[in-house]
XYZ file of C-alpha atoms in Angstrom:
548
model
C 33.663 -25.564 7.911
C 30.493 -24.140 9.551
C 29.842 -21.067 7.601
C 29.482 -20.199 4.148
C 29.616 -16.778 2.304
C 27.480 -15.855 -0.797
C 27.319 -13.068 -3.009
C 29.277 -9.829 -3.344
C 31.296 -8.387 -1.439
C 29.878 -11.487 0.731
C 26.982 -9.999 1.740
C 25.635 -13.321 3.004
C 26.474 -15.345 5.211
C 24.821 -19.229 5.841
C 25.418 -20.902 9.272
C 25.093 -24.682 8.950
C 25.136 -25.176 12.502
C 21.784 -23.739 12.642
C 20.591 -23.616 9.155
C 20.047 -19.991 8.606
C 21.093 -17.471 6.157
C 22.570 -14.504 7.893
C 22.679 -10.512 5.842
C 26.051 -9.548 7.094
C 25.104 -5.940 6.781
C 22.120 -5.905 8.618
C 23.316 -8.330 10.935
C 19.859 -10.815 11.005
C 18.752 -13.897 9.316
C 16.421 -13.708 6.252
C 13.368 -15.819 6.064
C 13.028 -17.627 2.832
C 9.548 -15.995 2.105
C 11.564 -12.357 2.174
C 14.894 -13.431 0.294
C 14.249 -12.080 -3.269
C 12.834 -8.117 -1.785
C 15.689 -8.338 0.838
C 18.306 -8.522 -1.770
C 16.529 -5.908 -4.109
C 16.961 -4.044 -0.372
C 20.486 -4.058 -1.065
C 20.406 -3.141 -4.798
C 20.821 -6.686 -6.157
C 18.782 -6.625 -9.549
C 17.525 -9.110 -11.696
C 20.352 -11.131 -13.464
C 22.786 -11.542 -10.190
C 19.704 -11.820 -7.632
C 18.624 -14.622 -10.103
C 21.773 -16.240 -10.120
C 22.136 -15.903 -5.949
C 18.681 -17.260 -5.727
C 19.654 -20.224 -7.236
C 22.633 -20.720 -5.105
C 20.294 -20.250 -2.207
C 17.770 -22.705 -3.031
C 20.867 -25.386 -2.594
C 21.025 -24.619 0.779
C 18.883 -26.139 3.837
C 17.109 -23.385 5.470
C 15.162 -23.693 8.503
C 11.618 -21.477 9.213
C 12.265 -19.611 12.111
C 10.384 -21.241 14.457
C 12.159 -24.210 13.829
C 15.809 -23.052 14.150
C 17.427 -24.433 17.323
C 19.190 -21.912 19.760
C 22.752 -21.734 20.769
C 23.164 -22.321 24.820
C 24.248 -19.697 27.113
C 27.720 -20.721 27.235
C 28.035 -20.368 23.600
C 30.010 -17.659 22.031
C 28.212 -14.876 19.972
C 27.702 -15.529 16.657
C 30.270 -12.977 14.657
C 27.395 -12.067 11.869
C 24.698 -11.216 14.428
C 24.760 -8.106 16.226
C 25.118 -8.140 19.910
C 22.441 -6.764 22.424
C 22.774 -5.579 26.017
C 19.901 -6.999 27.872
C 18.397 -9.101 31.057
C 17.392 -12.605 32.412
C 14.730 -12.816 35.009
C 16.074 -13.875 38.389
C 12.793 -15.705 39.570
C 13.193 -19.465 40.070
C 12.898 -21.708 36.878
C 11.773 -18.410 34.397
C 15.120 -17.221 32.695
C 13.097 -15.032 30.177
C 14.958 -12.571 28.087
C 14.136 -9.011 27.651
C 16.312 -6.304 25.868
C 15.207 -3.446 28.327
C 14.296 -2.756 31.972
C 10.705 -1.804 30.392
C 10.247 -5.116 29.035
C 11.436 -6.727 32.168
C 9.343 -5.095 34.360
C 6.313 -5.522 32.225
C 7.150 -9.390 32.287
C 7.352 -8.841 36.298
C 3.913 -7.525 36.021
C 2.235 -9.816 33.630
C 3.729 -13.211 34.426
C 4.883 -12.600 38.015
C 2.397 -10.247 39.553
C 4.868 -7.511 40.715
C 3.604 -4.069 40.048
C 5.029 -2.047 42.495
C 8.553 -0.045 41.858
C 11.571 -2.348 42.796
C 14.063 -0.832 44.851
C 16.679 -3.466 43.857
C 16.535 -4.232 40.267
C 19.478 -6.580 40.255
C 17.850 -8.958 42.745
C 14.922 -9.588 39.808
C 17.274 -9.636 36.685
C 20.815 -9.879 35.936
C 22.387 -8.195 32.884
C 23.195 -10.893 29.991
C 24.787 -10.497 26.195
C 21.716 -11.493 23.898
C 21.553 -12.046 20.291
C 18.499 -12.926 17.936
C 18.651 -14.669 14.271
C 15.344 -12.794 13.227
C 13.487 -9.637 13.905
C 10.020 -8.145 13.482
C 7.308 -11.079 14.080
C 9.844 -13.792 14.540
C 12.315 -12.059 17.070
C 13.527 -14.753 19.413
C 16.082 -13.924 22.042
C 19.195 -15.894 23.091
C 21.775 -15.522 25.511
C 25.655 -15.892 24.528
C 28.844 -15.178 26.484
C 30.241 -12.097 27.115
C 32.575 -11.470 23.884
C 35.413 -10.516 26.153
C 35.061 -13.969 27.315
C 36.155 -15.280 24.117
C 38.549 -12.480 22.851
C 36.130 -11.645 20.248
C 33.912 -8.646 19.708
C 31.544 -9.965 17.163
C 29.564 -7.735 14.594
C 28.410 -5.426 16.429
C 26.278 -2.028 15.530
C 28.619 0.905 15.171
C 28.894 3.224 18.308
C 27.651 0.073 20.674
C 29.842 -0.294 23.728
C 30.894 -3.349 24.897
C 28.208 -4.569 27.701
C 29.784 -3.799 31.267
C 29.793 -6.169 34.225
C 27.497 -3.902 35.895
C 23.718 -3.085 35.617
C 23.574 -0.402 33.058
C 21.406 2.284 34.917
C 18.512 4.223 32.851
C 16.601 7.084 33.551
C 12.793 7.169 34.419
C 12.279 6.775 30.353
C 14.293 3.787 29.834
C 17.225 4.895 28.146
C 20.595 3.925 28.903
C 22.091 6.689 31.473
C 25.547 5.727 32.576
C 27.114 6.184 35.832
C 28.138 10.122 36.773
C 31.837 11.199 35.532
C 33.941 12.366 32.672
C 33.899 9.132 30.540
C 29.930 8.350 31.189
C 29.127 11.886 29.126
C 27.366 11.601 26.189
C 28.947 13.023 23.210
C 28.936 16.481 22.545
C 26.363 17.893 19.810
C 29.027 19.176 17.534
C 32.402 17.278 16.676
C 34.913 18.508 18.447
C 37.248 19.790 15.320
C 33.930 22.387 14.124
C 34.296 25.746 15.101
C 30.689 26.372 17.315
C 30.148 28.172 20.461
C 28.827 24.906 21.962
C 31.168 22.292 20.873
C 32.628 21.741 24.028
C 29.795 21.315 25.988
C 28.440 17.563 26.779
C 24.790 16.586 26.675
C 23.037 16.636 30.156
C 20.879 13.800 30.868
C 17.986 15.896 32.925
C 15.286 17.314 31.080
C 14.113 19.242 34.184
C 16.043 22.743 32.510
C 16.257 24.522 29.806
C 20.086 24.589 29.493
C 22.093 26.030 26.661
C 21.774 22.834 24.662
C 18.460 23.049 24.934
C 18.260 26.580 23.906
C 20.369 25.510 20.779
C 17.463 22.991 20.003
C 14.958 26.124 20.270
C 17.033 28.527 17.833
C 17.127 25.211 15.378
C 13.358 24.935 15.575
C 12.494 28.251 14.770
C 15.162 29.242 12.355
C 15.431 26.362 10.281
C 12.871 23.320 11.289
C 9.699 25.438 11.364
C 10.321 26.369 7.670
C 10.067 22.728 6.706
C 7.054 21.349 8.039
C 3.238 21.151 6.713
C 0.357 22.072 8.695
C -3.427 20.896 8.299
C -5.971 23.750 7.658
C -4.937 26.881 9.000
C -5.521 30.830 8.310
C -1.919 31.517 8.698
C 0.738 30.163 6.669
C 2.537 26.843 7.469
C 5.940 28.935 8.502
C 3.887 31.282 10.668
C 1.912 28.768 12.571
C 4.943 27.063 13.520
C 7.344 29.658 13.741
C 5.390 31.611 15.902
C 1.903 30.287 17.214
C 2.867 26.953 18.023
C 6.474 28.488 19.783
C 4.213 30.488 21.950
C 1.648 27.742 22.609
C 5.171 25.887 23.776
C 6.136 28.786 25.655
C 2.767 27.774 28.083
C 2.594 24.033 27.732
C 5.756 22.307 28.812
C 4.895 18.933 26.992
C 4.623 20.691 23.760
C 7.865 22.229 24.141
C 9.494 19.007 24.481
C 7.559 17.715 21.122
C 9.395 20.781 19.463
C 12.694 19.908 20.835
C 12.540 16.158 19.677
C 11.801 17.342 16.075
C 14.369 19.867 16.229
C 16.911 17.813 17.422
C 15.912 15.090 14.741
C 16.036 17.581 12.073
C 19.784 18.519 13.168
C 20.533 14.599 13.107
C 19.071 14.286 9.223
C 21.419 17.195 8.684
C 24.616 15.987 9.713
C 26.845 12.779 8.344
C 29.109 12.722 11.467
C 27.880 9.404 12.979
C 28.727 10.701 16.741
C 26.934 13.574 16.258
C 23.960 12.168 14.619
C 23.614 9.759 17.204
C 23.962 11.910 19.873
C 21.140 14.065 18.450
C 19.101 11.072 17.883
C 19.278 10.226 21.463
C 18.628 13.570 22.547
C 15.594 13.216 20.324
C 14.252 10.245 21.896
C 14.511 11.692 25.487
C 12.423 14.594 24.957
C 10.199 12.410 22.524
C 9.421 10.261 25.954
C 8.258 13.368 27.785
C 6.171 14.880 24.889
C 4.299 11.418 23.911
C 3.425 10.845 27.421
C 1.386 13.891 27.421
C -0.263 13.279 23.890
C -1.083 9.624 24.896
C -3.962 10.905 27.242
C -7.593 11.064 25.928
C -8.502 13.795 28.063
C -6.793 17.295 28.598
C -5.880 16.273 32.004
C -2.635 15.057 31.098
C -1.419 18.984 30.158
C -0.170 21.585 33.016
C -2.125 24.670 31.694
C -5.611 25.329 32.957
C -7.162 27.304 29.698
C -8.957 25.021 27.896
C -8.579 26.519 24.533
C -4.820 26.743 24.997
C -4.653 23.170 25.564
C -7.092 22.418 22.616
C -4.310 24.411 20.536
C -1.442 22.506 21.655
C -3.027 19.293 21.526
C -3.813 19.585 17.450
C -0.136 20.893 17.339
C 1.218 18.104 19.362
C -1.045 15.768 17.204
C 0.596 17.049 13.870
C 4.309 16.483 15.613
C 3.469 13.417 16.638
C 3.037 11.981 13.253
C 5.803 13.566 11.811
C 7.942 12.656 14.494
C 7.332 8.773 13.962
C 8.168 9.240 10.480
C 11.361 11.093 11.194
C 12.503 8.330 13.421
C 11.477 5.563 10.987
C 13.695 7.450 8.378
C 16.366 7.670 10.930
C 16.221 4.345 11.900
C 18.765 3.107 9.077
C 21.429 5.857 9.213
C 21.642 5.393 12.804
C 21.394 1.870 13.152
C 19.107 2.347 16.550
C 16.608 -0.014 15.574
C 15.795 -1.254 18.715
C 15.207 2.347 20.233
C 13.062 3.438 17.160
C 10.778 0.339 17.943
C 10.586 1.012 21.636
C 9.723 4.759 21.135
C 7.309 4.622 17.958
C 7.258 0.681 17.180
C 8.254 -0.745 13.991
C 8.054 0.904 10.608
C 4.908 -1.024 8.472
C 2.326 -0.563 5.993
C -0.400 -0.077 8.129
C 1.239 2.176 10.983
C 2.623 4.209 8.007
C -0.763 4.775 6.715
C -2.294 5.375 9.740
C 0.445 7.586 11.087
C 0.070 10.276 7.830
C -3.952 9.862 8.160
C -3.895 11.034 11.930
C -2.167 14.278 10.883
C -5.223 15.184 9.119
C -7.939 12.967 10.984
C -8.000 13.342 14.958
C -7.836 9.929 16.510
C -7.755 8.215 13.304
C -7.524 3.989 14.087
C -6.875 1.728 11.014
C -10.459 0.529 11.430
C -11.900 3.611 11.492
C -14.373 4.825 8.986
C -12.900 8.574 8.612
C -11.993 6.921 4.849
C -15.625 7.221 3.524
C -16.487 9.875 1.319
C -19.608 11.503 0.556
C -22.226 10.229 -2.364
C -21.226 13.410 -4.612
C -17.436 12.691 -4.541
C -17.571 8.977 -4.501
C -19.901 9.508 -7.889
C -17.370 11.651 -9.361
C -14.385 9.365 -8.532
C -16.510 6.203 -9.901
C -17.189 8.513 -13.000
C -13.500 9.361 -13.159
C -12.744 5.745 -13.380
C -14.944 4.847 -15.613
C -13.275 7.509 -17.947
C -9.729 5.391 -16.821
C -11.037 2.352 -18.465
C -11.587 4.133 -21.644
C -8.160 5.048 -21.840
C -5.429 3.438 -23.002
C -1.848 5.152 -22.573
C 1.709 3.736 -23.160
C 3.827 5.177 -20.248
C 7.203 4.880 -19.507
C 8.375 6.004 -16.063
C 11.738 6.710 -16.982
C 9.888 9.729 -18.227
C 9.100 10.860 -14.500
C 12.367 12.077 -13.664
C 12.749 14.118 -10.575
C 9.387 15.005 -9.535
C 10.873 17.764 -7.754
C 12.002 19.541 -10.950
C 10.738 22.772 -11.994
C 11.342 22.244 -15.642
C 8.920 20.742 -17.303
C 6.178 20.691 -15.029
C 3.105 19.995 -16.904
C 4.707 17.624 -19.085
C 5.907 15.606 -15.689
C 2.113 15.529 -14.469
C 1.101 14.366 -18.087
C 3.519 11.526 -17.675
C 2.105 10.263 -14.145
C -1.341 10.876 -15.486
C -0.384 8.529 -18.144
C 1.508 5.713 -15.563
C -2.170 5.601 -13.662
C -4.190 5.772 -16.640
C -2.656 2.621 -17.790
C -2.550 1.267 -14.546
C -5.770 -0.930 -14.821
C -5.144 -2.729 -17.637
C -1.179 -3.314 -16.527
C -2.658 -4.737 -13.711
C -5.298 -6.704 -15.477
C -2.573 -8.209 -17.633
C -0.020 -9.006 -14.770
C -2.280 -10.461 -12.170
C -2.841 -14.180 -12.820
C -6.618 -14.221 -10.820
C -8.895 -11.548 -11.726
C -10.420 -9.222 -9.027
C -14.576 -9.558 -7.891
C -16.734 -6.962 -8.670
C -16.651 -5.095 -5.129
C -12.694 -5.266 -5.209
C -12.253 -3.888 -9.126
C -14.826 -1.323 -8.163
C -12.824 -0.120 -4.884
C -9.662 -0.044 -6.966
C -10.722 1.868 -9.767
C -11.660 4.259 -7.394
C -8.795 4.478 -5.756
C -6.705 5.026 -8.660
C -9.127 8.022 -9.401
C -8.491 9.351 -6.294
C -4.750 8.817 -6.917
C -4.945 10.773 -10.334
C -7.231 13.876 -8.470
C -4.105 13.847 -5.432
C -1.399 13.964 -8.150
C -2.802 16.974 -9.754
C -2.608 18.471 -6.345
C 0.706 17.689 -5.424
C 2.278 18.403 -8.845
C 0.745 21.858 -9.105
C 3.046 23.460 -6.607
C 6.729 23.060 -5.368
C 5.497 24.008 -1.999
C 5.923 21.327 0.888
C 2.735 21.939 2.094
C 1.018 21.118 -1.123
C 3.128 18.052 -1.364
C 2.590 16.870 1.764
C -1.615 17.688 1.261
C -1.650 15.590 -2.123
C 0.148 12.606 -0.403
C -1.965 12.518 2.512
C -5.110 13.120 1.418
C -5.365 10.217 -1.070
C -5.493 8.272 2.306
C -8.827 9.755 3.406
C -10.167 9.793 0.007
C -10.113 6.671 -0.542
C -13.380 4.650 -0.378
C -14.029 2.448 2.822
C -13.887 -0.996 0.753
C -10.487 -0.179 -0.239
C -8.838 0.674 3.177
C -10.315 -2.815 4.167
C -8.470 -4.268 1.377
C -5.584 -2.586 2.336
C -5.951 -3.959 5.724
C -6.005 -7.482 4.441
C -3.024 -7.044 2.306
C -5.078 -7.586 -0.915
C -2.427 -7.711 -3.755
C -4.072 -5.162 -6.074
C -4.672 -2.842 -3.184
C -1.189 -3.311 -2.990
C 0.027 -2.467 -6.034
C -2.214 1.153 -6.123
C -0.567 1.693 -2.492
C 3.080 1.039 -4.141
C 2.123 3.626 -7.006
C 1.064 6.406 -4.097
C 4.286 5.661 -2.448
C 6.284 6.213 -5.880
C 4.514 9.171 -6.727
C 3.376 11.102 -3.824
C 5.412 9.861 -0.908
C 8.693 10.302 -3.176
C 7.630 13.657 -4.303
C 7.159 14.653 -1.098
C 10.258 13.640 -0.216
C 11.989 15.673 -3.341
C 10.204 18.867 -2.132
C 11.754 18.677 1.226
C 10.058 16.753 4.000
C 13.202 14.991 5.170
C 11.249 13.178 7.904
C 9.874 11.231 4.903
C 13.362 10.514 3.686
C 14.017 6.818 2.940
C 10.294 5.828 3.316
C 9.238 5.747 -0.423
C 11.327 2.606 -0.613
C 10.934 1.167 2.422
C 7.050 1.179 2.022
C 7.778 -0.267 -2.285
C 9.945 -3.393 -0.464
C 7.315 -4.051 2.261
C 4.644 -3.935 -0.555
C 7.055 -6.616 -2.849
C 7.060 -8.694 0.400
C 3.544 -8.937 0.553
C 2.924 -10.046 -3.499
C 2.946 -13.635 -3.858
C 6.206 -14.893 -5.489
C 4.192 -16.388 -8.029
C 2.990 -12.952 -9.436
C 6.218 -12.371 -11.119
C 4.992 -9.551 -13.926
C 3.463 -7.925 -10.640
C 6.895 -7.935 -8.853
C 8.635 -6.679 -12.335
C 5.958 -3.720 -12.158
C 6.979 -2.905 -8.613
C 10.603 -3.366 -9.416
C 10.389 -0.314 -12.039
C 8.998 1.852 -9.250
C 12.243 1.719 -7.522
C 14.128 4.537 -8.724
């Protein structure tokens, strides 16, 4: 027998032909180094996880680059998702890509073809693709169409069988079916719901703001605008988004596309109906592609208005929207099961990309290697003084005492428990890590903890969404430059402090109503756990206690 299933309820499948272990729920293979954190992601905790890892240790698993790939005449592997894609038709090439955008880039970079091509099918043919691994280890391989073998494999919900003709795409690289009643996108509102627009199908064009688009504008004004934070501004956040930004968007078409994109994301986050959620999500991606193209410009020439003051105000609003939209797409990726579209739109979720996205909300043009995280001498001295006080304090916090940070009851005791937890963090890290830090790393880590205490005081001072966001985002621009460098190098002690930032402040922002951060706390904690060496068992236990 070539396959064997493990875990309950048969979560994992070992394929002896290729010596890979596939997660049947996620539909991709797991690297050996990520097994522990992946099981934790599926809420398989210590006792069961250790038994399962012991069973997995008996299996012969190959590293991703050593795994043999099936031949193009092989049937699809049932446990893996099926991806419609393309094979380059150039003689002797055969490169596989999952989108026309990637294929055109391949033609440009490898074959030197840069001009628009009138006949796409002359340069690539549609094929059925699969991949064992994702992320940096992604390698597509071609398989036969599922219909050839009368099997449908293990596809992502909502995906259609690959058609014999090449699927057409619009100018933004999004799937667009041939016109006709059967090709229309499902209505935004389920047909069984009573809604004035329930029978209207989505139009793929972004040229006309039709009734469906006006529905998104109405939702933004009446609902989404009330949920968004804002950087320092003389007017309250609700008035800023509900009035000022809407007026700017009425003069700046690209900004209007940004408002429509986040409104559609918000509607997707609010519904449970799978088809409706996916329809809102795909509509949002269409708006986002138009919006992000303008905000990718380094000058104001990318916008279609001549008033420089209006442009600058619009660009400020657009910068904030871009940060929130990136988070929203990462948050929705799990529920819409559309990871490929997310990666093409905003890139994969990762620690550095998440940090940079949150920082860029407060600091224009921030990059990972920016010096924007430096603090002035007075503030740095204050944080080092607070770091010294941390060393002189030893508490015995219990993370379970934190409860739900959004609760209005016993707010002061909740904050006290948070501060106790952070006050004891240096000693727990010293006991947990097998190797001590060097002097500069230790001082930077202590300063980062002191800044985290200061930001917790901000975040827990009010139930307001903007306050929770401000406390969360401010920490990332208060940490010392050296600590920022430690994060970019995935220094283990720095990652532990980052995990506490996520568990306390990102989760706090989630609970206070920042819907576009939903699920990102645990995704951050899981990625931190993957970066901590397996030998640091005490540190892994500490991280596991933050997963609630």
